[in-house]
PDB file of C-alpha atoms in Angstrom:
ATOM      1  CA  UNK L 288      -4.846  -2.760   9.836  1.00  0.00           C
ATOM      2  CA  UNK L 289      -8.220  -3.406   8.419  1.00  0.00           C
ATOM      3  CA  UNK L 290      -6.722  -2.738   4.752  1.00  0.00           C
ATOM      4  CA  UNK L 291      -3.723  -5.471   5.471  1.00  0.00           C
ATOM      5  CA  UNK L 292      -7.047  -7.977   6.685  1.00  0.00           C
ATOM      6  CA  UNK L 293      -9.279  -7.131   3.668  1.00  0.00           C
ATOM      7  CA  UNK L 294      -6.515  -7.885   1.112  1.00  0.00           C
ATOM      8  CA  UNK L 295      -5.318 -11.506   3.014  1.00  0.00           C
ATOM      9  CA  UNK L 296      -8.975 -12.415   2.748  1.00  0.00           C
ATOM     10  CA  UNK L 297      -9.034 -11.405  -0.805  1.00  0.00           C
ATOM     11  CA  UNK L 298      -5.843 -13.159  -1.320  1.00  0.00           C
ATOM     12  CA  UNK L 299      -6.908 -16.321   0.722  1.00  0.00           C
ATOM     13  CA  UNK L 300     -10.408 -16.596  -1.122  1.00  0.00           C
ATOM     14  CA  UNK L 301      -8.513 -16.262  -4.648  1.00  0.00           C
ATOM     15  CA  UNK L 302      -6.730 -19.529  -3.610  1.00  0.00           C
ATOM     16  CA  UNK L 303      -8.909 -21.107  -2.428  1.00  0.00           C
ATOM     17  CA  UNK L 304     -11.374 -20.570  -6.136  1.00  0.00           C
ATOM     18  CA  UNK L 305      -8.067 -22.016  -8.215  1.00  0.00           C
ATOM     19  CA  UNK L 306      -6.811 -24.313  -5.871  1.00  0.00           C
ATOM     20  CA  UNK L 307      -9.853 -26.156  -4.482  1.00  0.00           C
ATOM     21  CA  UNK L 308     -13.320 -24.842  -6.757  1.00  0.00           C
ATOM     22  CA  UNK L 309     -10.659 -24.936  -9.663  1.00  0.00           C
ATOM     23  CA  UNK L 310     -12.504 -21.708 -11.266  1.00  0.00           C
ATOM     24  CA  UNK L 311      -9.293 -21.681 -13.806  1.00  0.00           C
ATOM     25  CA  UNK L 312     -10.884 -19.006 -15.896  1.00  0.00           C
ATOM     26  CA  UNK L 313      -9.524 -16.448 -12.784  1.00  0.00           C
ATOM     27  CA  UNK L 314      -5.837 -17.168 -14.179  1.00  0.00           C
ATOM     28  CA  UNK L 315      -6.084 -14.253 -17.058  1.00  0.00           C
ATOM     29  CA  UNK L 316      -3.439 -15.945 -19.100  1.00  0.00           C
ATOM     30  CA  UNK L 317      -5.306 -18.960 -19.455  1.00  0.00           C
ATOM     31  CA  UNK L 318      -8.466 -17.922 -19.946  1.00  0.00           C
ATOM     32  CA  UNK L 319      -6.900 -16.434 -23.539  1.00  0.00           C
ATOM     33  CA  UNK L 320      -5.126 -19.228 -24.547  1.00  0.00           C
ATOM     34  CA  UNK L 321      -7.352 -20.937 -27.876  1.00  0.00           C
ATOM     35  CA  UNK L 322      -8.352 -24.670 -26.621  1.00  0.00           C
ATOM     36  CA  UNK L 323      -5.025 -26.311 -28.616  1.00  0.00           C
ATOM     37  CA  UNK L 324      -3.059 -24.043 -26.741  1.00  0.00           C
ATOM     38  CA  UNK L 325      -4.462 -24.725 -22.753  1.00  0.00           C
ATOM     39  CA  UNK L 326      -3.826 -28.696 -24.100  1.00  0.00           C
ATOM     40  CA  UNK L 327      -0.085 -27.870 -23.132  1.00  0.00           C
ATOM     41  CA  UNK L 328      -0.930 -26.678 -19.651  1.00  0.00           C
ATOM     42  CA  UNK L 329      -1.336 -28.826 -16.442  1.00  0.00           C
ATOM     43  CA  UNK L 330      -3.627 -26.243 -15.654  1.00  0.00           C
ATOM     44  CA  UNK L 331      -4.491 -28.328 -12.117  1.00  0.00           C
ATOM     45  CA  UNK L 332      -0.951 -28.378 -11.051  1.00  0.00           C
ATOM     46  CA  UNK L 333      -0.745 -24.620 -11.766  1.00  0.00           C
ATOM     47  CA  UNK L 334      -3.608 -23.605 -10.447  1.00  0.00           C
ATOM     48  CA  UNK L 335      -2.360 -25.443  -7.023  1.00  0.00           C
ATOM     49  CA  UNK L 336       0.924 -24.070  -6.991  1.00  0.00           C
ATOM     50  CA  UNK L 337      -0.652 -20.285  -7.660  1.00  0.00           C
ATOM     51  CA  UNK L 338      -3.088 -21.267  -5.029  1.00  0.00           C
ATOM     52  CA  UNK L 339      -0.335 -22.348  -2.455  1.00  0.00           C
ATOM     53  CA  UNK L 340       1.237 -19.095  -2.776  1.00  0.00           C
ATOM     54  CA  UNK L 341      -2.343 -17.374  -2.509  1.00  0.00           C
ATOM     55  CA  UNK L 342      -2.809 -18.839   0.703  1.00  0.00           C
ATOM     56  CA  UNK L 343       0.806 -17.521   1.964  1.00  0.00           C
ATOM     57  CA  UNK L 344       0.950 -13.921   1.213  1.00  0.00           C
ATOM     58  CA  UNK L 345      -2.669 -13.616   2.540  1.00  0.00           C
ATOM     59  CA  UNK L 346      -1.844 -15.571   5.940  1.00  0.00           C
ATOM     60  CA  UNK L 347       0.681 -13.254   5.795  1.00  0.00           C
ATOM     61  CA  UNK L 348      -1.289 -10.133   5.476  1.00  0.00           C
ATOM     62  CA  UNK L 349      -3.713 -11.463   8.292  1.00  0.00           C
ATOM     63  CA  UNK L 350      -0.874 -11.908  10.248  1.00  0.00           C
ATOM     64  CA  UNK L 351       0.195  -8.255   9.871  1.00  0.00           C
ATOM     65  CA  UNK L 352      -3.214  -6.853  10.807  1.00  0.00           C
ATOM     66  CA  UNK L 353      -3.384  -9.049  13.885  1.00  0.00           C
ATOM     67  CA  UNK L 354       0.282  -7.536  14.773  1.00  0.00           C
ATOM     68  CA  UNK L 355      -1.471  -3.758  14.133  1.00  0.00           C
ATOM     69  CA  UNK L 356      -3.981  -4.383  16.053  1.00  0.00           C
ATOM     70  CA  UNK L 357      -2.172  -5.135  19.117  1.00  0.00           C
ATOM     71  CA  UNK L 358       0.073  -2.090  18.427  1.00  0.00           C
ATOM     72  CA  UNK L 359       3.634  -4.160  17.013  1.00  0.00           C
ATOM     73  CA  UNK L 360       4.593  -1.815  14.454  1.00  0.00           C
ATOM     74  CA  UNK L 361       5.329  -3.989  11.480  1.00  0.00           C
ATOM     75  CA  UNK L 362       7.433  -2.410   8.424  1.00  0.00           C
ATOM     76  CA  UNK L 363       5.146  -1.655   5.197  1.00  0.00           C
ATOM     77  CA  UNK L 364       8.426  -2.240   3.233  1.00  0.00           C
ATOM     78  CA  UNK L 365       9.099  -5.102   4.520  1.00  0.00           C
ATOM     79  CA  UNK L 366       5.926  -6.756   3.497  1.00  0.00           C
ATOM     80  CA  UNK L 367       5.604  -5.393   0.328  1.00  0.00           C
ATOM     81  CA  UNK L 368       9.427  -6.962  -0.266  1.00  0.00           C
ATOM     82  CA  UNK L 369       8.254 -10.816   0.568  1.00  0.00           C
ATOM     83  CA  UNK L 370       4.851 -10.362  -0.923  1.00  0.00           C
ATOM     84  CA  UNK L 371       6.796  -8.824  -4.052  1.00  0.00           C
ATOM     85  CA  UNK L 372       9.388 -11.983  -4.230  1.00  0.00           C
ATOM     86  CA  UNK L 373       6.923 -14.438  -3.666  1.00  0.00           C
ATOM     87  CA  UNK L 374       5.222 -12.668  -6.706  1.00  0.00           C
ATOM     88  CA  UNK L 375       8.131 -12.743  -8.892  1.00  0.00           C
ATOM     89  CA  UNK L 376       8.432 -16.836  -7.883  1.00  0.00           C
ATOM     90  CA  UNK L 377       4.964 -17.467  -8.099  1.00  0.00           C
ATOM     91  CA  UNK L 378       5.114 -15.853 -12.337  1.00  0.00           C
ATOM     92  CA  UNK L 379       8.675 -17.745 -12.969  1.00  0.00           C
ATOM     93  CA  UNK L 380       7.497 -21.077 -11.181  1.00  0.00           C
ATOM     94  CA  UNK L 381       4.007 -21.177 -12.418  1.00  0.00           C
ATOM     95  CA  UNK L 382       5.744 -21.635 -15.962  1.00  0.00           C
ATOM     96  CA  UNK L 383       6.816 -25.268 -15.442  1.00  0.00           C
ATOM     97  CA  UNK L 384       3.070 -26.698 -15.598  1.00  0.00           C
ATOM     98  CA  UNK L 385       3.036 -25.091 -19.266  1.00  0.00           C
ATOM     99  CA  UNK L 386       4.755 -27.526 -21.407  1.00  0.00           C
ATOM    100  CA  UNK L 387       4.963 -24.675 -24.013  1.00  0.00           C
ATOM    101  CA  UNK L 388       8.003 -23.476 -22.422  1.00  0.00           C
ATOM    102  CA  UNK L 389       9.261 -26.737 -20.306  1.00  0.00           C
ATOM    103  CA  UNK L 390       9.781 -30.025 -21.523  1.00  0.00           C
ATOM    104  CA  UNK L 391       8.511 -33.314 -19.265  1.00  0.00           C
ATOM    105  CA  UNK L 392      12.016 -33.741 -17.665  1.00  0.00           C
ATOM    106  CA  UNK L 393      11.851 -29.878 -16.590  1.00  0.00           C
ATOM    107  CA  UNK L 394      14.195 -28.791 -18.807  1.00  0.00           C
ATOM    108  CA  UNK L 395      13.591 -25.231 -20.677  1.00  0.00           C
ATOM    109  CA  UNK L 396      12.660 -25.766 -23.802  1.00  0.00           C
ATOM    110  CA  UNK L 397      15.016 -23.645 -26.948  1.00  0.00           C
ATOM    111  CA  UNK L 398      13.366 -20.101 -27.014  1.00  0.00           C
ATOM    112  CA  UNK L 399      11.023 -20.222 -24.541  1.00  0.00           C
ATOM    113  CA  UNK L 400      13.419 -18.262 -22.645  1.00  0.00           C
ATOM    114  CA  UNK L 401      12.621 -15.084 -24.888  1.00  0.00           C
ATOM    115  CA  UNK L 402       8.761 -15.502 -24.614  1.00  0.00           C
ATOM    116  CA  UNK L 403       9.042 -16.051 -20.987  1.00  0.00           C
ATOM    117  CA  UNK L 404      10.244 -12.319 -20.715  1.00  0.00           C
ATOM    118  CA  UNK L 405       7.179 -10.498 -21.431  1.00  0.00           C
ATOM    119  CA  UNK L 406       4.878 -12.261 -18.351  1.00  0.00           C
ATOM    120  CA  UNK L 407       8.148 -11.990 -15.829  1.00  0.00           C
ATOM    121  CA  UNK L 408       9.194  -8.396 -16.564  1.00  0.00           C
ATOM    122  CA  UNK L 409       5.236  -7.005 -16.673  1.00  0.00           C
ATOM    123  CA  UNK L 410       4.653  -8.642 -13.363  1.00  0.00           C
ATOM    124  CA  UNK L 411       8.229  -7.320 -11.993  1.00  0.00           C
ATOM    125  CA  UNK L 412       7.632  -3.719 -13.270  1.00  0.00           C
ATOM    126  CA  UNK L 413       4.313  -3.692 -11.772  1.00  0.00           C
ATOM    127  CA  UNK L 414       5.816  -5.047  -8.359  1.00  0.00           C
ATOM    128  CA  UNK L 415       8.385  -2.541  -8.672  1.00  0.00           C
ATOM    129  CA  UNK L 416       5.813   0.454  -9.342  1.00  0.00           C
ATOM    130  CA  UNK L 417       3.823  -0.187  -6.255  1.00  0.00           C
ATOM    131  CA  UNK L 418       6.854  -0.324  -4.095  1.00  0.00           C
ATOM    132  CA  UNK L 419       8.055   3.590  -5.524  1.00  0.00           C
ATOM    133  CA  UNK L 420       4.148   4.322  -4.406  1.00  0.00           C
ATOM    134  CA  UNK L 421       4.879   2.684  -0.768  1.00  0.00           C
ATOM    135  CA  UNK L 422       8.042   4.569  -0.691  1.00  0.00           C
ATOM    136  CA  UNK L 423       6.973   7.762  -1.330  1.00  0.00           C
ATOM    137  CA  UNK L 424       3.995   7.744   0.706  1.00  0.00           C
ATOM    138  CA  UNK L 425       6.358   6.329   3.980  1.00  0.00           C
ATOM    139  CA  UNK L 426       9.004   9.148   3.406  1.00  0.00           C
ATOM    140  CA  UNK L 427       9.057  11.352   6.452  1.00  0.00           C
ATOM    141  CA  UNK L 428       6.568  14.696   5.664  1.00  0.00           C
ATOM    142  CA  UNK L 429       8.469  17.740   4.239  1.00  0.00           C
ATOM    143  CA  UNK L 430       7.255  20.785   5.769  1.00  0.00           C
ATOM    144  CA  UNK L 431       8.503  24.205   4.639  1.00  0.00           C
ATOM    145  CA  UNK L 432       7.588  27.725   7.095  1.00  0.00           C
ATOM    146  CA  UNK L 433       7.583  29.972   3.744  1.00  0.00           C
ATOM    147  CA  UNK L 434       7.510  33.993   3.935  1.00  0.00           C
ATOM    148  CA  UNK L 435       3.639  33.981   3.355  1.00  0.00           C
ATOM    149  CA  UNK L 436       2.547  30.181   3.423  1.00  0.00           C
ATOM    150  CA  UNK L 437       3.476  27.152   4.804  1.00  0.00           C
ATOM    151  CA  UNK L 438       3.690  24.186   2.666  1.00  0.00           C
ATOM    152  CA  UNK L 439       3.143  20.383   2.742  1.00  0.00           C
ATOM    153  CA  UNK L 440       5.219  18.616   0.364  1.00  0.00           C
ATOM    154  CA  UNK L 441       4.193  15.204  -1.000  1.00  0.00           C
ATOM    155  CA  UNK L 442       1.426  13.140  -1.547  1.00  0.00           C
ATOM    156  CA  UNK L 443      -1.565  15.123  -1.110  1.00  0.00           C
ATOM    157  CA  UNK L 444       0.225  17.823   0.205  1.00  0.00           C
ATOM    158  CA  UNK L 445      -0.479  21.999  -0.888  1.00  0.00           C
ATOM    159  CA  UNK L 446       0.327  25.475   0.317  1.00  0.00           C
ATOM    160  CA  UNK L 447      -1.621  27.429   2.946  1.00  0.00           C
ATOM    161  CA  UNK L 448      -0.942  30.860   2.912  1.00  0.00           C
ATOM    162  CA  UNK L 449      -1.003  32.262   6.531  1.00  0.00           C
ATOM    163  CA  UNK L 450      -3.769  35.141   6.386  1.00  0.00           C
ATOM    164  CA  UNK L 451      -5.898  32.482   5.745  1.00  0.00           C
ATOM    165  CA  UNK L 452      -5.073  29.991   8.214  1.00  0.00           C
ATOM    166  CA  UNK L 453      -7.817  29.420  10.994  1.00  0.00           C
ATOM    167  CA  UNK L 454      -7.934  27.853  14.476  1.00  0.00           C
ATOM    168  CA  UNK L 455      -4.684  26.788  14.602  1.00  0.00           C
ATOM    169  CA  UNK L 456      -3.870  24.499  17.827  1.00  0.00           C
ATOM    170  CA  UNK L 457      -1.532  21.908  19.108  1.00  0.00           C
ATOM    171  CA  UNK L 458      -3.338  18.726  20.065  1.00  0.00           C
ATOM    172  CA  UNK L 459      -1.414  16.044  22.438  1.00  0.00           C
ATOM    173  CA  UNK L 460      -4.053  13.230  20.585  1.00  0.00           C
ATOM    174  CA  UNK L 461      -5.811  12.021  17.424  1.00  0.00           C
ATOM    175  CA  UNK L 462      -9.339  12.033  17.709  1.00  0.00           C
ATOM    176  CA  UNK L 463     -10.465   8.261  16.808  1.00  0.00           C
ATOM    177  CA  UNK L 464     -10.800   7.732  12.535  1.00  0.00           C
ATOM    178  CA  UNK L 465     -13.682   6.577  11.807  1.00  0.00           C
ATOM    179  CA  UNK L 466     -13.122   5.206   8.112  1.00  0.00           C
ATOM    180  CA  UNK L 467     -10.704   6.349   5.288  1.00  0.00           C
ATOM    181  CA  UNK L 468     -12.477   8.218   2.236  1.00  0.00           C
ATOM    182  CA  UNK L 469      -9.496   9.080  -0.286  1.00  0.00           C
ATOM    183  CA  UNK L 470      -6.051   8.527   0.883  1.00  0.00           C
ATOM    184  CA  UNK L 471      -3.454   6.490   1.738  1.00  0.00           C
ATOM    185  CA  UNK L 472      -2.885   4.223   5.026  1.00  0.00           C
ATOM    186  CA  UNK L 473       0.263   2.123   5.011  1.00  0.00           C
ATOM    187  CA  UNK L 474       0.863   0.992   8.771  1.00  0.00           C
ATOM    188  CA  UNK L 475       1.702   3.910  10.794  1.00  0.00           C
ATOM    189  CA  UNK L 476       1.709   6.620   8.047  1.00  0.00           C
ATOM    190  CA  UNK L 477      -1.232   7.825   7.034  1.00  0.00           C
ATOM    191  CA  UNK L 478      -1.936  10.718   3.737  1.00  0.00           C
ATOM    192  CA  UNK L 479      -4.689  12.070   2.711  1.00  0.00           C
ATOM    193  CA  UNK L 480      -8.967  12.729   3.163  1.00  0.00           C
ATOM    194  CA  UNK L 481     -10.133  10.779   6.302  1.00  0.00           C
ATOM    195  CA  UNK L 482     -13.392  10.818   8.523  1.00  0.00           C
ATOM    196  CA  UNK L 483     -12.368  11.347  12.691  1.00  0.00           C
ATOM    197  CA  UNK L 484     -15.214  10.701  14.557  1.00  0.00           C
ATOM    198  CA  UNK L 485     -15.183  14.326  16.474  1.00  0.00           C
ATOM    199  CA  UNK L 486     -14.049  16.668  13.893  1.00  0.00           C
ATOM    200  CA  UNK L 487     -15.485  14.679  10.638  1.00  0.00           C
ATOM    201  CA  UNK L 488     -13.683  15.097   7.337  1.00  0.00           C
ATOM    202  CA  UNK L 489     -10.366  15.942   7.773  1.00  0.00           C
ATOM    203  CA  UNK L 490      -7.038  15.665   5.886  1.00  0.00           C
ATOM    204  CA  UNK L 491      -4.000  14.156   7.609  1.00  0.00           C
ATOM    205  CA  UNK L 492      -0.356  13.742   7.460  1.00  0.00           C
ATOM    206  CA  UNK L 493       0.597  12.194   9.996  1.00  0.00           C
ATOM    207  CA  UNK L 494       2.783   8.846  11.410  1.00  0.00           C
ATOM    208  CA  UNK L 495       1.411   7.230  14.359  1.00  0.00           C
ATOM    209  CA  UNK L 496       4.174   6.131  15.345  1.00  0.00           C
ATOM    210  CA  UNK L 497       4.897  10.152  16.362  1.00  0.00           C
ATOM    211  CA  UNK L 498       2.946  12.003  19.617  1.00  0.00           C
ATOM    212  CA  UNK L 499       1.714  15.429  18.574  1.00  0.00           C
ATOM    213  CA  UNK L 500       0.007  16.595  16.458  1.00  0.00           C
ATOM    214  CA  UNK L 501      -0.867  20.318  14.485  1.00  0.00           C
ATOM    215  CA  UNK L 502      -4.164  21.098  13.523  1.00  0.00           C
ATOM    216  CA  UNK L 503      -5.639  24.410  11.730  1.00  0.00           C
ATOM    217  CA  UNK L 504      -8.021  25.036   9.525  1.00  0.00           C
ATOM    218  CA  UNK L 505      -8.183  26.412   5.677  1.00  0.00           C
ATOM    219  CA  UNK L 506     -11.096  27.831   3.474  1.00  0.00           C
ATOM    220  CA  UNK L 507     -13.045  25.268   4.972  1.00  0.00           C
ATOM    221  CA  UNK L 508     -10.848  22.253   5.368  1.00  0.00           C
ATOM    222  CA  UNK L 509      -9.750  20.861   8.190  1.00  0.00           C
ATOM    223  CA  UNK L 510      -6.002  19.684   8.357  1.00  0.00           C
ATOM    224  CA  UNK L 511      -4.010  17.922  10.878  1.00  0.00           C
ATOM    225  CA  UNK L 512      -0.044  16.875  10.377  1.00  0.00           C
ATOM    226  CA  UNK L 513       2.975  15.782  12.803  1.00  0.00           C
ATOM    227  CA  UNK L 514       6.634  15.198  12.529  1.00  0.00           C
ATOM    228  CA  UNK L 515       9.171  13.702  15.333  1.00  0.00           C
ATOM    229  CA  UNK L 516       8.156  15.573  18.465  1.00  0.00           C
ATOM    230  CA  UNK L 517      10.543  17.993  19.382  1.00  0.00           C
ATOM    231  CA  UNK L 518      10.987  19.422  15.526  1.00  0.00           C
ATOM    232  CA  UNK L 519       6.340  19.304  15.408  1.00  0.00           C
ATOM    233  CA  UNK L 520       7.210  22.042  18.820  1.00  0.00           C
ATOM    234  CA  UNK L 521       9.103  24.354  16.832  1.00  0.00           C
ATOM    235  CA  UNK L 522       7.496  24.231  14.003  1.00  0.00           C
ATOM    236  CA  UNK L 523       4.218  25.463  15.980  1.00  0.00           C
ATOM    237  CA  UNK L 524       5.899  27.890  17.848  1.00  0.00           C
ATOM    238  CA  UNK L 525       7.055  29.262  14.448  1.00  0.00           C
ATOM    239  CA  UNK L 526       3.168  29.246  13.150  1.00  0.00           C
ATOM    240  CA  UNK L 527       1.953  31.185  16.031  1.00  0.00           C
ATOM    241  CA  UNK L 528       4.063  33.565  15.310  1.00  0.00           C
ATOM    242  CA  UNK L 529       3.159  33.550  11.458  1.00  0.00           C
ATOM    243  CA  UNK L 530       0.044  33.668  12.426  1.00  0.00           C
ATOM    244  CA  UNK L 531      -0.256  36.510  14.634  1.00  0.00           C
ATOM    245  CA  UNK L 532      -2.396  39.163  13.551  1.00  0.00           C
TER     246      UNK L 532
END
């Protein structure tokens, strides 16, 4: 929630610094164009346009964290889809206020389609890259009751043998988090090295979304991970039965 807030302010603020303070140098294409080159660009009606879409995808954002904090689950993928499109338009549409590739009339100047391909496909590959992250981090937790060890498969994941598993326990609640140190927190699924304000550092692989929750503890560390209810049972019946001395 507060991630999804943070970035729509971001977003909003970078609008409004092109769009109404006209701080141009922020558009990193521009800024290295040589001063005969940026004579081509209508750098104002660019720098609106980019702003304009700015101002969407971080409304959007806001939007989203106002939706998590009143508990409507909205999908990650989803928003990362429209924010990624709008993306895509804003690096394809932004091209018409450069005169290097579009004549007056609109038309597409001969060649420019070529040079054009290098700023689209970065941006898209990028896009593309960041939703394999999203996906792999949403992907339901893979967790494997081993001869000796269990094991946690996936982002931040490892292999706890059971003769050195500690305090193991089946907890019907999350203890509050108080802030995020290292990991990753994409609406209801959440990976990786957070602070809970009763137990302190802890790692967690868990979906919200999901009641139930394991905890134990190893050389140390404190970790805490759920799956759909009635397979998270099982799967701690199973432990305390690894786990018996």
């Amino acid at each position: 929630m507060l991630l999804y807030a943070i970035i729509g302010l971001i977003l909003i603020a970078f609008g409004l610094s092109l769009h109404v303070f006209k701080m141009y140098f922020l558009i990193k294409s521009y800024r290295r164009m040589s001063v005969e080159r940026k004579a081509d660009v209508d750098i104002e009606g660019m720098a609106r346009f980019i702003g304009i879409v700015s101002y969407f995808d971080g409304a959007l954002l806001l939007l989203v964290a106002i939706l998590s904090a009143l508990n409507i689950h909205v999908s990650s993928f989803a928003i990362v889809v429209v924010i990624g499109i709008s993306i895509i338009f804003m690096l394809i549409y932004s091209l018409r206020y450069d005169a290097h590739y579009f004549e007056e009339s609109g038309k597409l100047k001969k060649g420019a389609l070529k040079s054009m391909l290098l700023p689209v496909t970065s941006g898209g590959v990028v896009i593309v890259i960041v939703a394999v992250v999203l996906l792999w981090t949403m992907q339901p937790l893979g967790v494997v009751l081993g001869d000796d060890a269990l094991q946690i498969k996936g982002m931040y994941g490892g292999t706890y043998a059971y003769d050195q598993m500690e305090q193991l326990k089946y907890m019907d609640e999350l203890p509050k988090i108080s802030m995020r140190t290292n990991g990753a927190a994409l609406g209801s699924h959440l990976k990786g090295h957070f602070q809970l304000e009763e137990l302190g550092a802890v790692t967690l692989f868990i979906n919200t979304n999901d009641r139930g929750y394991i905890y134990f503890e190893y050389e140390g560390k404190k970790i805490i991970f759920n799956q759909p209810l009635e397979e998270l049972k099982k799967t701690y019946d199973e432990l305390k039965v690894k786990l018996l001395p």
